Structures are given as structure tokens and as C-alpha cells.
């Protein structure tokens, strides 16, 4: 209805505007008509006056005075101005103006000639001739303009009358509509009051919902003063609504802005755009830090001006903290040395961390999108994909063989985790650690453990992580665990009651490569025993610790004596006197040395072991100052005595004493009156440790020397056989050929000739046998043409003898053939021994051999067969494998053997050049 009224008002205004326009147009037309009539009349009147002035002899003129020019030019300009919107009228006005100007110019010339008395009859006649024509044209032009103006005036008056009638009709309709609108407004107001009551009830419900919401809803004015502050806002901030209303800055100041300028800039942006959304850090009333998501929207009045803001605030502290943890976890994954990558359930790689790049050599761009089993050439997957349940989370851990980009095979400890998502659309998370060196070290440790397995002392062989690799009979007797129960366990978890040889202790004593201390161990039956540990560090050629050799001594009996001694030091003086004889008997019976010193270095007691060690009598010892008695006493003993006396704390030390030519283990137990000292001779144990280390070193040197001597002897024998026997056999062949010729020439007996032919065949076979034995002892091709040619020759000979097909891949260039003699010889012998094992045990039909160079630093020999394989965990007495290990060790190289039942075996040798 309001729209109808507005339409009528619009039409009314439009009609009023039309009437106004037509009224102006009517006034303009009337003025134009009047001006046209005036210009025509003045021009004709001026023409007549000029004629009367110029021709005074004509009596029909009223005056003969000189006429003044009319003001026609001003009237014509006014006429042009008010009709400038009508080009046709304007063109006629221009014609009228031009006609008047031309005639007035002629009139001025005529008047000037009359004044100067130069007027001729011809000029007068011409002027009179043009007069009629001028007046007729002037009247015609004026008539045309009057007709145009009159017609337009008539039309405008008629249109104006119609508009007034239409405006009257609109007025009556608008009046009726307005009355109807008033009725409708009353009805609308009544309905709105009912709706307002409903909305107020809805607002009350909404307010209740807002107060119960965990999120905060607030409203502020343009000065950022709180207008509303919900219960959720109180819970999030810790401030009550009263505190917020009293001081709005109390809350806003707790938002963590980088600077006050940024805070002011945000407020300015809110006032300009009417909206602001951000995530900010803030401090709660109780001082704790949190994070908020804030969304502010402007409230506007009917004119569109901002009157305030309504805000939605959510506490996102848990989400931000979770994102931070995820970010930290991502950084850990990216920076770890372990390979971590993910694949889909079809093993297509989706992510590839930096650790995987370092381990396998493939960049992320090279790996992502590839099949992991194909890229890493995994011999056998850890799971059966056909029977695998892709709807459940699962985890599989095992060791596997993977291949680097360079082709190098490595042993990896794999943790394969399947995370199920969207029914059966999960992914695999794979964590792989390179344990190749660890496995090689474990094998070396086990070999070392075999060398002392039969000793009666308790000796335990550990790797660098203190996992048990060797467990001899002495350990079995002391602890009650069998070798099978102990191997592979952590020594601290299996037998150590209180850990004394910690990782920090191991690191601090790495330079000395030795540590000694006491501890408590636990037997299989639960019995706790005190022990002395002597730990020797095992190191590789780079002086890096690869493991530990621990000698363990049960000191239960000694500790019992020491415990009784500590108890005796605290007994009253009269009890000490009473028990002195008994204690002396005990100390005399023990094999370790025992002395007691007062606080002034005087010997108050020394048992037989000490007296024997000092090579003195008891009477020459008791009561004497030990510093005067033993002038060469080790300073470490003196410092330990002073420290024990000062700190009143148990001290032990181990040192070599030149004056006794022995290693002693010293334990000091202080009391208020002095220090009791136990001395144990550990020279034999120290000597056993040194002998064991020297023996290992000598055995390796001896093995290398024997191998070199054997190669030299083989070379000499091969040379002698080839040079001496070969020449003799060749000479025999020549002589037998001559004998055959002579027999044929003399009598030509067929039997004799046949016999000579048999002898020649035997000689030929002898030459072949000599050459073969010579080559097997020491192939001359190895010295003359190098390793590649020698290996290729031997493979061909092997194939001829065994019918086992061989392939040889040689990736070495001519410069690589200039290898040291020891490397050429040992690699060739390893190849020989490998092929011999294939022939004897493998039942193979094919052998692949490859020689290559890695990073210009290593020569690699790889021999692989397709035989029946063997159990890697089964102990073997084969000297062939041991010999190959020793040869690799002589070159400071590594030899890895991998095998699996039904899938053949592989020998991988790497030697640095």
C-alpha cells in the first residue's frame, strides 16, 4: 500500500514538474511571440523613418528627421537565448537577425552618403527598389516565427490543462489510498506487538542458550566498552561481567598484540570495515596463557552508521597446543636419522623424510609415487597382502634386507605400522633403522666371545648398548642363567641390581678404555651378590667404542667381612678390646691384605698378607708411621686416605704399585678414630685382560702374515712348476716327436708308432695339468692383467668344470685395476672360496658376480647364487667362511653374507682403497 502511495506521489510530482515545465514553456513562447512581433515592427518602422529622412521630398512620411536605430539586436539575442533548445526556430531567428543587420548596414551607408553629400541617384533608386523586398521578407519571416510560437503555445496550454486534470485525479486516489494505509498501519501495529512479545520470549531463550554455551558472546559500543558479557565469556576469561563492564580495558589489554600501534590499527580497521576476525594469544585472570578465535561484526542503525559490535569468541587453546605438538613431531620426524615414510595400502610412497633420503640415497622427488617394495628391492614383504586385514590398526616389527640407490644392500630394523582410515582406506607408516654395522659388530663380538668361552672366570661380552653377546661358563656358574637365556638380553635388566656402569660413566672413561667399580648383581634365584666389575673397552680401528669386556668377581665374602668391620668401628671401646682377638683371627684367615691406620698415619693393625707383602715382621710394622715406613708409597693412596678421613666416606681405587710390582684393589672404610684398608692383589686378572687383548692383536697379525706367506709360496711354486716342469715336459714332447719320426723311417712298426702316440698324448695332458695347477696356485693373469681379468677367467673355468652358468659384470675402469697386491689377491681368493662353496653345497644352476666402485672410495665384490641357501643362525665349523672373514679383515674391509632357504646366498665384500 505504501508503495502505491509512493507511486502516486511520484506521478504527482512528475505531473507537477510537467505543469511547471509547460508553464515555463508557455511563458517562453509568449515572450518569443512578443519579441518577434516587436523586432518586425521596429525594423519596418525604422525602415520607413530612414526613407523619410533620406527622401524628404516625399510627403507621405510623418517626419524627415534622422532616425535612431532600434534596439532590435538585444531583442533578437534574447529571442535566441530562450529558444536555443530548438534548432529549427534558432535557424529562422538567425536568418531574421542577418536580414536586419544587412539592411541596417545599407541604411547606414545611405545616411553617410547623404551627410557627406555624395548620395547619387543610382544609390537612391537601388535603396528604394530593395525596400519593398526587405519589408516583404521581414514580414514573412516574422509571420513564420509567430505561427511556430503560436502553435507551440496552443499545444502547451492544452497539455497543461490535461496535466492539471490528471493531477486532480491522482490527488483523490492518493487521499483514498492514504486512508486505507492508516487502517492497514493500525492492523500492522497490532500484529507487530504480538510478534514483538514472541520475539522477546525468543530473545530470552537465546540469552539462556548463549549463557549456557562454552563459547563467549559479547557486544561493545564504538568506544569498545562492554554492553553484554555472556557466561561463556566469564568462563573463558576468568573475569565476571561486573568486572568487564567496570573496566573493558582490563580484558582487551590481556590480548597479546606485538605493539600498541597494531592494536590501534585493528580497532581502526573494525570501525572502517565493520568486521574483524583473528586468532590471538591472551592471558586469563589467573595468569595462565590461552588462545582465542575472535569474530567481531558491526551493528548498524537505519542510516548504516556503526553503533557497536557483536563478537563471537571461542577458546582454541587445546587446538593450538595440539597443532604445536604436531609441528614439533613433524620437526622430529624430519630431523631424525631414521628413515620414516608413509605409503598407501598398495605400497605407493606418499611421504619421504630427510632420514630416508640419507639412508637410501633417493630424494623425496625420486621416491614419492614409487612402489616401496620395488624401489628398495625388498626380497620379502613383512606381511601377506592377500590375507592382511586393512580394516584394523596393526604393527609388525622385524629385520629385512633393503637396497640403497647405489645398489648397496643394507640390513634394516623395520617397524611397519598400519593405520586404518575410512573403512579399508588406511596407510602404512614405516620406520627403518640401519643395523648393518650393528649386525657386523655383533658377529665380531660373538667370534671374540668364543675365544674366552671356556675360561673359569666370569667374563661377559657386551655390545656398545650393553646387550649381552658373550656369556661364558663362569657366568653360567655365578648367575645360574644358561647361555641361551642370557644372549641378547640387556645386562642391566638381567643381572644388575643397581647400575654403576652408566652411559655417563662409560663416556667419561672412554679415553682410558678401562673402568673398575663395585656393584650389586642378582642371580637367577633372586640372590643379591656384591661384585667387582673390571670393564675393558673394545674399539675399532677408528678408536670408536664397539663393545665392552666385563670381568666380574664375586666379593660376597669380602663384603661380609667389610660389613662386620664397619659395625665394629662403631662399637664401644670396651667391646672393641673384647673382640680384638676374634677380629684378628678373621683378618688373619682372609687372603686379602688388611691394615688399620689411625688419624696420624700410624699402623694399628696389619694382617699376615700385608706383612708378607711388606717383607717385614709384625713387630716392625705395628705402631709405625706408614709414611716413614714406606717412603715410596704411592701418592694416590695418600690422597685417598686424606679424602676418606676428611669426608668420612667409603673410597675405593685400583692402581699399579711399582714398589710391590703388583696391581692392587684398595677399599678404605673411615671412622672417627682412623681408616681401615683392604688390599686385594688383582695382578693376575689385569695380566689376563692384557694377554687377551694382545692375543687378539697377535692372532690377527699372524693370520695376515700366514696368508701373505701362503700367497708368496703359491706364487713361487706356481712359477717353479710353470718354468721348470713346463720346460722339461715340452722338451720331452719334442724328443718323443723325433723318436716317432725315426721309428717310421726305420721300420714303421704300427704298434711302436701307436705306443709313441699314447706317450705324446700323456705328455700333452701333463702340460695341460701343469698349466692348470700353476694357474690355481697363483694365476699369472692376476699379476699381469689385474683383478677383473682374473675373476672373469676363473668364472669361465668354473663354468667349464661344473656346468653352472656364470655371469660377470665389471664396472671398474682401467685406473681401478691398479690396486694394491694385497687387495687384488684377497678379493680373488674370496671369489675362489665362494665359488668352491657354491659347487660343494649350494646346488645352484647360476652364479652372478659383480665388481664395482662406490664413490671412488670403495671396491665392491658381490657374488650371488640361486641355490638352496642355508640358515644364517645355525652355527658352523666351516673354515671357508672364517677364512673369507679374515681376508676381509686383513684389507680393513667388511664381508657380509646373506642367505635364505630356497632363495640362494649372497656374499658382499667392501674394501676401502
mmCIF file of C-alpha atoms in Angstrom, residues 629-827:
data_model
loop_
_atom_site.group_PDB
_atom_site.id
_atom_site.type_symbol
_atom_site.label_atom_id
_atom_site.label_comp_id
_atom_site.label_asym_id
_atom_site.label_seq_id
_atom_site.Cartn_x
_atom_site.Cartn_y
_atom_site.Cartn_z
ATOM 1 C CA UNK A 629 107.969 -46.989 56.873
ATOM 2 C CA UNK A 630 107.179 -46.828 53.155
ATOM 3 C CA UNK A 631 108.875 -43.740 51.775
ATOM 4 C CA UNK A 632 107.902 -44.674 48.176
ATOM 5 C CA UNK A 633 104.216 -45.081 48.996
ATOM 6 C CA UNK A 634 102.018 -44.164 46.045
ATOM 7 C CA UNK A 635 100.600 -40.637 46.293
ATOM 8 C CA UNK A 636 97.166 -41.847 45.154
ATOM 9 C CA UNK A 637 96.949 -43.944 48.357
ATOM 10 C CA UNK A 638 97.868 -40.926 50.487
ATOM 11 C CA UNK A 639 95.282 -38.677 48.775
ATOM 12 C CA UNK A 640 92.587 -41.330 49.095
ATOM 13 C CA UNK A 641 93.409 -41.762 52.833
ATOM 14 C CA UNK A 642 93.136 -37.995 53.442
ATOM 15 C CA UNK A 643 89.880 -37.776 51.499
ATOM 16 C CA UNK A 644 88.306 -40.748 53.331
ATOM 17 C CA UNK A 645 89.348 -39.319 56.697
ATOM 18 C CA UNK A 646 88.033 -35.838 55.822
ATOM 19 C CA UNK A 647 84.743 -36.850 54.175
ATOM 20 C CA UNK A 648 84.131 -39.957 56.338
ATOM 21 C CA UNK A 649 83.045 -41.720 53.175
ATOM 22 C CA UNK A 650 83.914 -45.135 51.722
ATOM 23 C CA UNK A 651 86.554 -44.888 48.972
ATOM 24 C CA UNK A 652 87.957 -47.498 46.593
ATOM 25 C CA UNK A 653 90.660 -47.296 43.981
ATOM 26 C CA UNK A 654 92.667 -49.515 41.662
ATOM 27 C CA UNK A 655 96.261 -48.762 40.727
ATOM 28 C CA UNK A 656 99.643 -50.228 39.893
ATOM 29 C CA UNK A 657 102.189 -50.061 42.747
ATOM 30 C CA UNK A 658 105.792 -50.219 41.470
ATOM 31 C CA UNK A 659 107.171 -50.818 44.961
ATOM 32 C CA UNK A 660 105.180 -54.077 45.127
ATOM 33 C CA UNK A 661 105.319 -54.762 41.382
ATOM 34 C CA UNK A 662 101.601 -55.526 41.536
ATOM 35 C CA UNK A 663 98.135 -54.196 40.732
ATOM 36 C CA UNK A 664 96.131 -53.662 43.941
ATOM 37 C CA UNK A 665 92.439 -53.048 44.525
ATOM 38 C CA UNK A 666 92.144 -50.836 47.618
ATOM 39 C CA UNK A 667 88.997 -50.281 49.731
ATOM 40 C CA UNK A 668 89.067 -47.674 52.553
ATOM 41 C CA UNK A 669 86.485 -47.532 55.373
ATOM 42 C CA UNK A 670 86.885 -44.427 57.587
ATOM 43 C CA UNK A 671 85.770 -43.967 61.168
ATOM 44 C CA UNK A 672 86.267 -41.316 63.797
ATOM 45 C CA UNK A 673 89.492 -42.929 65.009
ATOM 46 C CA UNK A 674 91.092 -43.831 61.705
ATOM 47 C CA UNK A 675 90.812 -45.699 58.434
ATOM 48 C CA UNK A 676 90.547 -49.452 57.759
ATOM 49 C CA UNK A 677 92.035 -50.573 54.436
ATOM 50 C CA UNK A 678 91.521 -53.777 52.445
ATOM 51 C CA UNK A 679 94.121 -54.676 49.804
ATOM 52 C CA UNK A 680 93.453 -57.226 47.042
ATOM 53 C CA UNK A 681 96.095 -58.341 44.551
ATOM 54 C CA UNK A 682 94.490 -58.224 41.085
ATOM 55 C CA UNK A 683 97.694 -58.570 39.075
ATOM 56 C CA UNK A 684 96.653 -61.899 37.566
ATOM 57 C CA UNK A 685 93.303 -60.534 36.431
ATOM 58 C CA UNK A 686 94.936 -57.476 34.839
ATOM 59 C CA UNK A 687 97.518 -59.657 33.166
ATOM 60 C CA UNK A 688 94.744 -61.909 31.821
ATOM 61 C CA UNK A 689 92.964 -58.901 30.306
ATOM 62 C CA UNK A 690 96.146 -57.573 28.722
ATOM 63 C CA UNK A 691 97.090 -61.032 27.441
ATOM 64 C CA UNK A 692 93.642 -61.442 25.913
ATOM 65 C CA UNK A 693 93.882 -58.121 24.070
ATOM 66 C CA UNK A 694 97.450 -58.845 22.923
ATOM 67 C CA UNK A 695 96.462 -62.337 21.834
ATOM 68 C CA UNK A 696 93.648 -60.979 19.690
ATOM 69 C CA UNK A 697 96.009 -58.476 18.066
ATOM 70 C CA UNK A 698 98.736 -61.088 17.529
ATOM 71 C CA UNK A 699 96.318 -63.617 16.092
ATOM 72 C CA UNK A 700 95.152 -61.124 13.508
ATOM 73 C CA UNK A 701 98.732 -60.184 12.600
ATOM 74 C CA UNK A 702 99.688 -63.869 12.490
ATOM 75 C CA UNK A 703 96.739 -64.663 10.265
ATOM 76 C CA UNK A 704 97.684 -61.841 7.896
ATOM 77 C CA UNK A 705 101.320 -62.970 7.874
ATOM 78 C CA UNK A 706 100.344 -66.601 7.184
ATOM 79 C CA UNK A 707 98.058 -65.568 4.341
ATOM 80 C CA UNK A 708 100.770 -63.367 2.793
ATOM 81 C CA UNK A 709 103.345 -66.136 3.197
ATOM 82 C CA UNK A 710 100.990 -68.666 1.612
ATOM 83 C CA UNK A 711 100.416 -66.345 -1.341
ATOM 84 C CA UNK A 712 104.137 -65.794 -1.799
ATOM 85 C CA UNK A 713 104.768 -69.552 -1.536
ATOM 86 C CA UNK A 714 101.956 -70.240 -4.004
ATOM 87 C CA UNK A 715 103.474 -67.690 -6.379
ATOM 88 C CA UNK A 716 106.929 -69.271 -6.114
ATOM 89 C CA UNK A 717 105.597 -72.820 -6.502
ATOM 90 C CA UNK A 718 103.463 -71.808 -9.475
ATOM 91 C CA UNK A 719 106.433 -70.095 -11.095
ATOM 92 C CA UNK A 720 108.698 -73.138 -10.484
ATOM 93 C CA UNK A 721 106.114 -75.604 -11.827
ATOM 94 C CA UNK A 722 105.416 -73.473 -14.867
ATOM 95 C CA UNK A 723 109.022 -72.648 -15.663
ATOM 96 C CA UNK A 724 110.825 -75.899 -14.732
ATOM 97 C CA UNK A 725 108.303 -78.716 -15.253
ATOM 98 C CA UNK A 726 106.759 -76.948 -18.215
ATOM 99 C CA UNK A 727 110.112 -76.672 -19.993
ATOM 100 C CA UNK A 728 111.017 -80.303 -19.242
ATOM 101 C CA UNK A 729 107.668 -81.579 -20.470
ATOM 102 C CA UNK A 730 107.918 -79.525 -23.640
ATOM 103 C CA UNK A 731 111.406 -80.940 -24.262
ATOM 104 C CA UNK A 732 110.054 -84.470 -23.766
ATOM 105 C CA UNK A 733 107.310 -83.807 -26.298
ATOM 106 C CA UNK A 734 109.894 -82.653 -28.836
ATOM 107 C CA UNK A 735 112.066 -85.713 -28.217
ATOM 108 C CA UNK A 736 109.101 -88.102 -28.490
ATOM 109 C CA UNK A 737 108.098 -86.499 -31.772
ATOM 110 C CA UNK A 738 111.644 -87.127 -33.051
ATOM 111 C CA UNK A 739 111.523 -90.762 -31.849
ATOM 112 C CA UNK A 740 108.214 -91.266 -33.651
ATOM 113 C CA UNK A 741 109.718 -89.908 -36.841
ATOM 114 C CA UNK A 742 112.733 -92.225 -36.573
ATOM 115 C CA UNK A 743 110.551 -95.289 -35.958
ATOM 116 C CA UNK A 744 108.511 -94.510 -39.035
ATOM 117 C CA UNK A 745 111.682 -94.049 -41.086
ATOM 118 C CA UNK A 746 113.329 -97.297 -39.845
ATOM 119 C CA UNK A 747 110.680 -99.979 -39.827
ATOM 120 C CA UNK A 748 107.287 -98.263 -39.478
ATOM 121 C CA UNK A 749 106.032 -100.788 -36.883
ATOM 122 C CA UNK A 750 102.390 -99.758 -36.186
ATOM 123 C CA UNK A 751 102.481 -100.897 -32.548
ATOM 124 C CA UNK A 752 105.575 -98.809 -31.862
ATOM 125 C CA UNK A 753 104.037 -95.774 -33.531
ATOM 126 C CA UNK A 754 100.800 -96.204 -31.524
ATOM 127 C CA UNK A 755 102.771 -96.514 -28.325
ATOM 128 C CA UNK A 756 104.659 -93.304 -29.083
ATOM 129 C CA UNK A 757 101.341 -91.524 -29.863
ATOM 130 C CA UNK A 758 99.993 -92.588 -26.444
ATOM 131 C CA UNK A 759 103.113 -91.180 -24.800
ATOM 132 C CA UNK A 760 102.701 -87.913 -26.711
ATOM 133 C CA UNK A 761 99.031 -87.690 -25.540
ATOM 134 C CA UNK A 762 100.115 -88.271 -21.939
ATOM 135 C CA UNK A 763 102.780 -85.566 -22.284
ATOM 136 C CA UNK A 764 100.183 -83.177 -23.719
ATOM 137 C CA UNK A 765 97.829 -83.910 -20.798
ATOM 138 C CA UNK A 766 100.769 -83.369 -18.402
ATOM 139 C CA UNK A 767 101.424 -79.938 -19.919
ATOM 140 C CA UNK A 768 97.741 -79.045 -19.506
ATOM 141 C CA UNK A 769 97.724 -80.286 -15.905
ATOM 142 C CA UNK A 770 100.908 -78.339 -15.057
ATOM 143 C CA UNK A 771 99.406 -75.186 -16.526
ATOM 144 C CA UNK A 772 96.144 -75.707 -14.590
ATOM 145 C CA UNK A 773 97.911 -76.363 -11.255
ATOM 146 C CA UNK A 774 100.118 -73.338 -11.823
ATOM 147 C CA UNK A 775 97.108 -71.115 -12.531
ATOM 148 C CA UNK A 776 95.223 -72.404 -9.497
ATOM 149 C CA UNK A 777 98.216 -71.805 -7.226
ATOM 150 C CA UNK A 778 98.719 -68.269 -8.487
ATOM 151 C CA UNK A 779 97.032 -67.103 -11.718
ATOM 152 C CA UNK A 780 99.557 -65.127 -13.712
ATOM 153 C CA UNK A 781 96.660 -63.217 -15.233
ATOM 154 C CA UNK A 782 96.037 -61.652 -11.789
ATOM 155 C CA UNK A 783 99.512 -60.070 -11.771
ATOM 156 C CA UNK A 784 99.642 -59.283 -15.480
ATOM 157 C CA UNK A 785 96.113 -58.123 -16.373
ATOM 158 C CA UNK A 786 94.566 -57.303 -12.997
ATOM 159 C CA UNK A 787 91.666 -58.378 -10.795
ATOM 160 C CA UNK A 788 88.807 -58.080 -13.323
ATOM 161 C CA UNK A 789 90.515 -60.253 -15.936
ATOM 162 C CA UNK A 790 91.476 -62.846 -13.309
ATOM 163 C CA UNK A 791 87.911 -63.084 -11.930
ATOM 164 C CA UNK A 792 86.449 -63.329 -15.427
ATOM 165 C CA UNK A 793 88.935 -66.099 -16.348
ATOM 166 C CA UNK A 794 88.192 -68.048 -13.172
ATOM 167 C CA UNK A 795 84.424 -67.800 -13.722
ATOM 168 C CA UNK A 796 84.818 -69.276 -17.217
ATOM 169 C CA UNK A 797 86.984 -72.101 -15.867
ATOM 170 C CA UNK A 798 84.435 -72.701 -13.091
ATOM 171 C CA UNK A 799 81.618 -72.933 -15.639
ATOM 172 C CA UNK A 800 83.595 -75.444 -17.724
ATOM 173 C CA UNK A 801 84.275 -77.672 -14.706
ATOM 174 C CA UNK A 802 80.807 -77.546 -13.106
ATOM 175 C CA UNK A 803 78.343 -76.657 -15.925
ATOM 176 C CA UNK A 804 76.963 -73.990 -13.552
ATOM 177 C CA UNK A 805 76.177 -70.907 -15.652
ATOM 178 C CA UNK A 806 78.063 -67.752 -14.617
ATOM 179 C CA UNK A 807 77.659 -64.061 -15.452
ATOM 180 C CA UNK A 808 80.218 -61.364 -14.742
ATOM 181 C CA UNK A 809 79.513 -57.610 -14.541
ATOM 182 C CA UNK A 810 82.670 -55.471 -14.447
ATOM 183 C CA UNK A 811 82.112 -51.784 -13.671
ATOM 184 C CA UNK A 812 85.793 -50.997 -12.972
ATOM 185 C CA UNK A 813 87.818 -48.895 -15.400
ATOM 186 C CA UNK A 814 91.498 -49.296 -16.271
ATOM 187 C CA UNK A 815 92.628 -46.972 -13.461
ATOM 188 C CA UNK A 816 90.733 -49.052 -10.920
ATOM 189 C CA UNK A 817 92.812 -52.089 -11.896
ATOM 190 C CA UNK A 818 95.899 -50.505 -10.292
ATOM 191 C CA UNK A 819 95.029 -51.948 -6.896
ATOM 192 C CA UNK A 820 97.485 -52.898 -4.128
ATOM 193 C CA UNK A 821 98.603 -56.520 -4.377
ATOM 194 C CA UNK A 822 97.017 -57.463 -1.023
ATOM 195 C CA UNK A 823 93.571 -56.241 -2.167
ATOM 196 C CA UNK A 824 93.773 -57.981 -5.568
ATOM 197 C CA UNK A 825 94.914 -61.244 -4.028
ATOM 198 C CA UNK A 826 92.390 -61.349 -1.180
ATOM 199 C CA UNK A 827 89.418 -60.378 -3.338
#
